[in-house]
JSON list of C-alpha atoms in Angstrom, two decimals:
[
{"chain": "A", "resi": 5, "resn": "MET", "atom": "CA", "xyz": [0.09, 0.01, 0.05]},
{"chain": "A", "resi": 6, "resn": "LEU", "atom": "CA", "xyz": [1.21, 3.47, -0.87]},
{"chain": "A", "resi": 7, "resn": "ARG", "atom": "CA", "xyz": [-0.24, 6.59, 0.91]},
{"chain": "A", "resi": 8, "resn": "ILE", "atom": "CA", "xyz": [0.16, 10.07, -0.64]},
{"chain": "A", "resi": 9, "resn": "ARG", "atom": "CA", "xyz": [-0.81, 13.08, 1.43]},
{"chain": "A", "resi": 10, "resn": "GLY", "atom": "CA", "xyz": [-0.52, 16.72, 0.58]},
{"chain": "A", "resi": 11, "resn": "THR", "atom": "CA", "xyz": [-2.34, 19.52, -1.19]},
{"chain": "A", "resi": 12, "resn": "VAL", "atom": "CA", "xyz": [-3.23, 20.39, -4.61]},
{"chain": "A", "resi": 13, "resn": "GLY", "atom": "CA", "xyz": [-3.54, 24.20, -4.54]},
{"chain": "A", "resi": 14, "resn": "ASP", "atom": "CA", "xyz": [-5.78, 24.73, -1.49]},
{"chain": "A", "resi": 15, "resn": "VAL", "atom": "CA", "xyz": [-7.40, 21.23, -1.63]},
{"chain": "A", "resi": 16, "resn": "PRO", "atom": "CA", "xyz": [-6.15, 18.67, 0.77]},
{"chain": "A", "resi": 17, "resn": "VAL", "atom": "CA", "xyz": [-5.29, 15.35, -0.72]},
{"chain": "A", "resi": 18, "resn": "ASP", "atom": "CA", "xyz": [-5.12, 11.98, 1.02]},
{"chain": "A", "resi": 19, "resn": "LEU", "atom": "CA", "xyz": [-4.77, 9.18, -1.56]},
{"chain": "A", "resi": 20, "resn": "THR", "atom": "CA", "xyz": [-4.19, 5.44, -0.88]},
{"chain": "A", "resi": 21, "resn": "VAL", "atom": "CA", "xyz": [-3.13, 3.19, -3.67]},
{"chain": "A", "resi": 22, "resn": "GLU", "atom": "CA", "xyz": [-3.06, -0.51, -3.04]},
{"chain": "A", "resi": 23, "resn": "LEU", "atom": "CA", "xyz": [-0.76, -2.72, -5.45]},
{"chain": "A", "resi": 24, "resn": "ASP", "atom": "CA", "xyz": [-0.73, -6.43, -5.39]},
{"chain": "A", "resi": 25, "resn": "ASP", "atom": "CA", "xyz": [2.41, -8.56, -6.17]},
{"chain": "A", "resi": 26, "resn": "SER", "atom": "CA", "xyz": [2.05, -8.39, -9.90]},
{"chain": "A", "resi": 27, "resn": "ASP", "atom": "CA", "xyz": [1.54, -4.47, -9.81]},
{"chain": "A", "resi": 28, "resn": "TRP", "atom": "CA", "xyz": [4.76, -4.00, -7.82]},
{"chain": "A", "resi": 29, "resn": "ALA", "atom": "CA", "xyz": [6.57, -6.37, -10.12]},
{"chain": "A", "resi": 30, "resn": "ARG", "atom": "CA", "xyz": [5.42, -4.43, -13.20]},
{"chain": "A", "resi": 31, "resn": "LEU", "atom": "CA", "xyz": [6.22, -1.19, -11.50]},
{"chain": "A", "resi": 32, "resn": "GLY", "atom": "CA", "xyz": [9.79, -2.56, -10.59]},
{"chain": "A", "resi": 33, "resn": "SER", "atom": "CA", "xyz": [10.41, -3.78, -14.04]},
{"chain": "A", "resi": 34, "resn": "ALA", "atom": "CA", "xyz": [9.39, -0.37, -15.42]},
{"chain": "A", "resi": 35, "resn": "LEU", "atom": "CA", "xyz": [11.62, 1.28, -13.22]},
{"chain": "A", "resi": 36, "resn": "ASN", "atom": "CA", "xyz": [14.32, -1.31, -13.60]},
{"chain": "A", "resi": 37, "resn": "THR", "atom": "CA", "xyz": [15.33, -0.80, -10.02]},
{"chain": "A", "resi": 38, "resn": "GLN", "atom": "CA", "xyz": [14.63, -4.15, -8.28]},
{"chain": "A", "resi": 39, "resn": "ALA", "atom": "CA", "xyz": [14.94, -7.80, -8.87]},
{"chain": "A", "resi": 40, "resn": "PRO", "atom": "CA", "xyz": [11.83, -9.73, -9.77]},
{"chain": "A", "resi": 41, "resn": "ILE", "atom": "CA", "xyz": [9.83, -10.87, -6.79]},
{"chain": "A", "resi": 42, "resn": "GLY", "atom": "CA", "xyz": [10.99, -14.13, -5.43]},
{"chain": "A", "resi": 43, "resn": "GLN", "atom": "CA", "xyz": [14.47, -13.70, -6.88]},
{"chain": "A", "resi": 44, "resn": "PRO", "atom": "CA", "xyz": [17.31, -12.19, -4.63]},
{"chain": "A", "resi": 45, "resn": "GLU", "atom": "CA", "xyz": [19.49, -9.30, -6.12]},
{"chain": "A", "resi": 46, "resn": "ALA", "atom": "CA", "xyz": [22.96, -10.48, -7.16]},
{"chain": "A", "resi": 47, "resn": "ALA", "atom": "CA", "xyz": [25.39, -10.26, -4.31]},
{"chain": "A", "resi": 48, "resn": "SER", "atom": "CA", "xyz": [28.03, -8.74, -6.55]},
{"chain": "A", "resi": 49, "resn": "ALA", "atom": "CA", "xyz": [25.73, -5.84, -7.68]},
{"chain": "A", "resi": 50, "resn": "PRO", "atom": "CA", "xyz": [26.80, -2.51, -5.92]},
{"chain": "A", "resi": 51, "resn": "ALA", "atom": "CA", "xyz": [24.00, -1.15, -3.62]},
{"chain": "A", "resi": 52, "resn": "ALA", "atom": "CA", "xyz": [22.03, 1.29, -5.77]},
{"chain": "A", "resi": 53, "resn": "LYS", "atom": "CA", "xyz": [20.99, 4.65, -4.49]},
{"chain": "A", "resi": 54, "resn": "PRO", "atom": "CA", "xyz": [17.26, 4.68, -3.96]},
{"chain": "A", "resi": 55, "resn": "LEU", "atom": "CA", "xyz": [15.39, 6.61, -6.59]},
{"chain": "A", "resi": 56, "resn": "ASN", "atom": "CA", "xyz": [13.09, 9.48, -5.46]},
{"chain": "A", "resi": 57, "resn": "GLN", "atom": "CA", "xyz": [9.87, 10.01, -7.48]},
{"chain": "A", "resi": 58, "resn": "ASP", "atom": "CA", "xyz": [11.40, 12.59, -9.86]},
{"chain": "A", "resi": 59, "resn": "ASP", "atom": "CA", "xyz": [14.35, 10.32, -10.68]},
{"chain": "A", "resi": 60, "resn": "ALA", "atom": "CA", "xyz": [12.08, 7.36, -11.30]},
{"chain": "A", "resi": 61, "resn": "VAL", "atom": "CA", "xyz": [9.89, 9.33, -13.65]},
{"chain": "A", "resi": 62, "resn": "TRP", "atom": "CA", "xyz": [12.88, 10.67, -15.36]},
{"chain": "A", "resi": 63, "resn": "GLN", "atom": "CA", "xyz": [14.27, 7.10, -16.00]},
{"chain": "A", "resi": 64, "resn": "VAL", "atom": "CA", "xyz": [10.89, 5.99, -17.33]},
{"chain": "A", "resi": 65, "resn": "ALA", "atom": "CA", "xyz": [10.82, 9.08, -19.57]},
{"chain": "A", "resi": 66, "resn": "LYS", "atom": "CA", "xyz": [14.42, 8.15, -20.96]},
{"chain": "A", "resi": 67, "resn": "ASP", "atom": "CA", "xyz": [13.36, 4.52, -21.31]},
{"chain": "A", "resi": 68, "resn": "LEU", "atom": "CA", "xyz": [10.25, 5.55, -23.18]},
{"chain": "A", "resi": 69, "resn": "LEU", "atom": "CA", "xyz": [12.31, 7.44, -25.78]},
{"chain": "A", "resi": 70, "resn": "ARG", "atom": "CA", "xyz": [15.21, 4.87, -25.78]},
{"chain": "A", "resi": 71, "resn": "LYS", "atom": "CA", "xyz": [12.74, 2.02, -26.68]},
{"chain": "A", "resi": 72, "resn": "ALA", "atom": "CA", "xyz": [10.88, 4.02, -29.31]},
{"chain": "A", "resi": 73, "resn": "GLY", "atom": "CA", "xyz": [14.25, 5.12, -30.85]},
{"chain": "A", "resi": 74, "resn": "GLN", "atom": "CA", "xyz": [12.51, 8.39, -32.35]},
{"chain": "A", "resi": 75, "resn": "LEU", "atom": "CA", "xyz": [9.43, 10.19, -31.67]},
{"chain": "A", "resi": 76, "resn": "SER", "atom": "CA", "xyz": [7.88, 13.54, -32.85]},
{"chain": "A", "resi": 77, "resn": "GLY", "atom": "CA", "xyz": [7.64, 16.16, -30.29]},
{"chain": "A", "resi": 78, "resn": "PRO", "atom": "CA", "xyz": [3.66, 16.11, -30.07]},
{"chain": "A", "resi": 79, "resn": "ASP", "atom": "CA", "xyz": [3.81, 12.36, -29.73]},
{"chain": "A", "resi": 80, "resn": "LEU", "atom": "CA", "xyz": [6.43, 12.42, -27.09]},
{"chain": "A", "resi": 81, "resn": "LEU", "atom": "CA", "xyz": [4.75, 15.22, -25.17]},
{"chain": "A", "resi": 82, "resn": "GLU", "atom": "CA", "xyz": [1.42, 13.21, -25.29]},
{"chain": "A", "resi": 83, "resn": "GLN", "atom": "CA", "xyz": [3.14, 10.23, -23.83]},
{"chain": "A", "resi": 84, "resn": "LEU", "atom": "CA", "xyz": [5.02, 12.26, -21.20]},
{"chain": "A", "resi": 85, "resn": "GLU", "atom": "CA", "xyz": [1.79, 13.93, -20.08]},
{"chain": "A", "resi": 86, "resn": "GLY", "atom": "CA", "xyz": [0.07, 10.46, -19.75]},
{"chain": "A", "resi": 87, "resn": "LEU", "atom": "CA", "xyz": [3.15, 9.20, -17.64]},
{"chain": "A", "resi": 88, "resn": "THR", "atom": "CA", "xyz": [3.11, 12.29, -15.21]},
{"chain": "A", "resi": 89, "resn": "GLY", "atom": "CA", "xyz": [-0.77, 13.06, -15.34]},
{"chain": "A", "resi": 90, "resn": "SER", "atom": "CA", "xyz": [-0.03, 16.76, -15.92]},
{"chain": "A", "resi": 91, "resn": "ALA", "atom": "CA", "xyz": [0.68, 18.81, -18.99]},
{"chain": "A", "resi": 92, "resn": "ALA", "atom": "CA", "xyz": [3.14, 20.97, -17.05]},
{"chain": "A", "resi": 93, "resn": "ALA", "atom": "CA", "xyz": [5.01, 18.10, -15.74]},
{"chain": "A", "resi": 94, "resn": "GLY", "atom": "CA", "xyz": [5.09, 16.42, -19.19]},
{"chain": "A", "resi": 95, "resn": "LYS", "atom": "CA", "xyz": [6.56, 19.67, -20.72]},
{"chain": "A", "resi": 96, "resn": "ARG", "atom": "CA", "xyz": [9.17, 19.88, -18.10]},
{"chain": "A", "resi": 97, "resn": "LEU", "atom": "CA", "xyz": [10.22, 16.20, -18.95]},
{"chain": "A", "resi": 98, "resn": "LEU", "atom": "CA", "xyz": [10.14, 17.31, -22.68]},
{"chain": "A", "resi": 99, "resn": "VAL", "atom": "CA", "xyz": [12.67, 20.23, -21.93]},
{"chain": "A", "resi": 100, "resn": "ARG", "atom": "CA", "xyz": [14.84, 18.09, -19.82]},
{"chain": "A", "resi": 101, "resn": "LEU", "atom": "CA", "xyz": [15.10, 15.42, -22.60]},
{"chain": "A", "resi": 102, "resn": "ARG", "atom": "CA", "xyz": [15.86, 18.22, -25.20]},
{"chain": "A", "resi": 103, "resn": "HIS", "atom": "CA", "xyz": [18.85, 19.25, -23.08]},
{"chain": "A", "resi": 104, "resn": "SER", "atom": "CA", "xyz": [19.82, 15.65, -22.42]},
{"chain": "A", "resi": 105, "resn": "SER", "atom": "CA", "xyz": [23.26, 14.50, -23.92]},
{"chain": "A", "resi": 106, "resn": "GLU", "atom": "CA", "xyz": [21.52, 11.17, -24.75]},
{"chain": "A", "resi": 107, "resn": "VAL", "atom": "CA", "xyz": [19.00, 12.91, -27.00]},
{"chain": "A", "resi": 108, "resn": "LYS", "atom": "CA", "xyz": [19.39, 14.43, -30.40]},
{"chain": "A", "resi": 109, "resn": "VAL", "atom": "CA", "xyz": [16.61, 17.08, -31.51]},
{"chain": "A", "resi": 110, "resn": "VAL", "atom": "CA", "xyz": [16.23, 17.89, -35.14]},
{"chain": "A", "resi": 111, "resn": "SER", "atom": "CA", "xyz": [13.62, 20.10, -36.84]},
{"chain": "A", "resi": 112, "resn": "ALA", "atom": "CA", "xyz": [11.41, 18.41, -39.27]},
{"chain": "A", "resi": 113, "resn": "GLY", "atom": "CA", "xyz": [9.36, 21.31, -40.56]},
{"chain": "A", "resi": 114, "resn": "ASP", "atom": "CA", "xyz": [6.89, 22.34, -37.82]},
{"chain": "A", "resi": 115, "resn": "THR", "atom": "CA", "xyz": [7.64, 19.31, -35.69]},
{"chain": "A", "resi": 116, "resn": "PRO", "atom": "CA", "xyz": [10.86, 18.48, -33.91]},
{"chain": "A", "resi": 117, "resn": "LEU", "atom": "CA", "xyz": [12.01, 14.85, -33.84]},
{"chain": "A", "resi": 118, "resn": "TYR", "atom": "CA", "xyz": [13.44, 13.49, -30.69]},
{"chain": "A", "resi": 119, "resn": "SER", "atom": "CA", "xyz": [16.06, 10.63, -31.14]},
{"chain": "A", "resi": 120, "resn": "TRP", "atom": "CA", "xyz": [17.71, 8.43, -28.58]},
{"chain": "A", "resi": 121, "resn": "ILE", "atom": "CA", "xyz": [21.59, 8.48, -29.12]},
{"chain": "A", "resi": 122, "resn": "GLU", "atom": "CA", "xyz": [23.21, 5.02, -28.33]}
]
């Protein structure tokens, strides 16, 4: 169970999210931060610094573009907005990707193309 408390503007928020084992496994594989359930982590692997929520979303955004290889700006923004649940947060990720050394952005007429650089 995950509990999120805070405010959205002046509105108080108290959200409880319940995840079963398969949900946690999918989340872990999407974030690529944990061993599959029931399998211990490799003993030789160095201890990874835990990801905060912003780092986790950033990793998922990079993985999204890496797997696609290339996306148009509007398509990428739409997917980032879906990932974050917010147009503003999606735009911030888009700007962060634009300035990343792992991403190449070229103009294709009116639409920029975002490409992952291997």
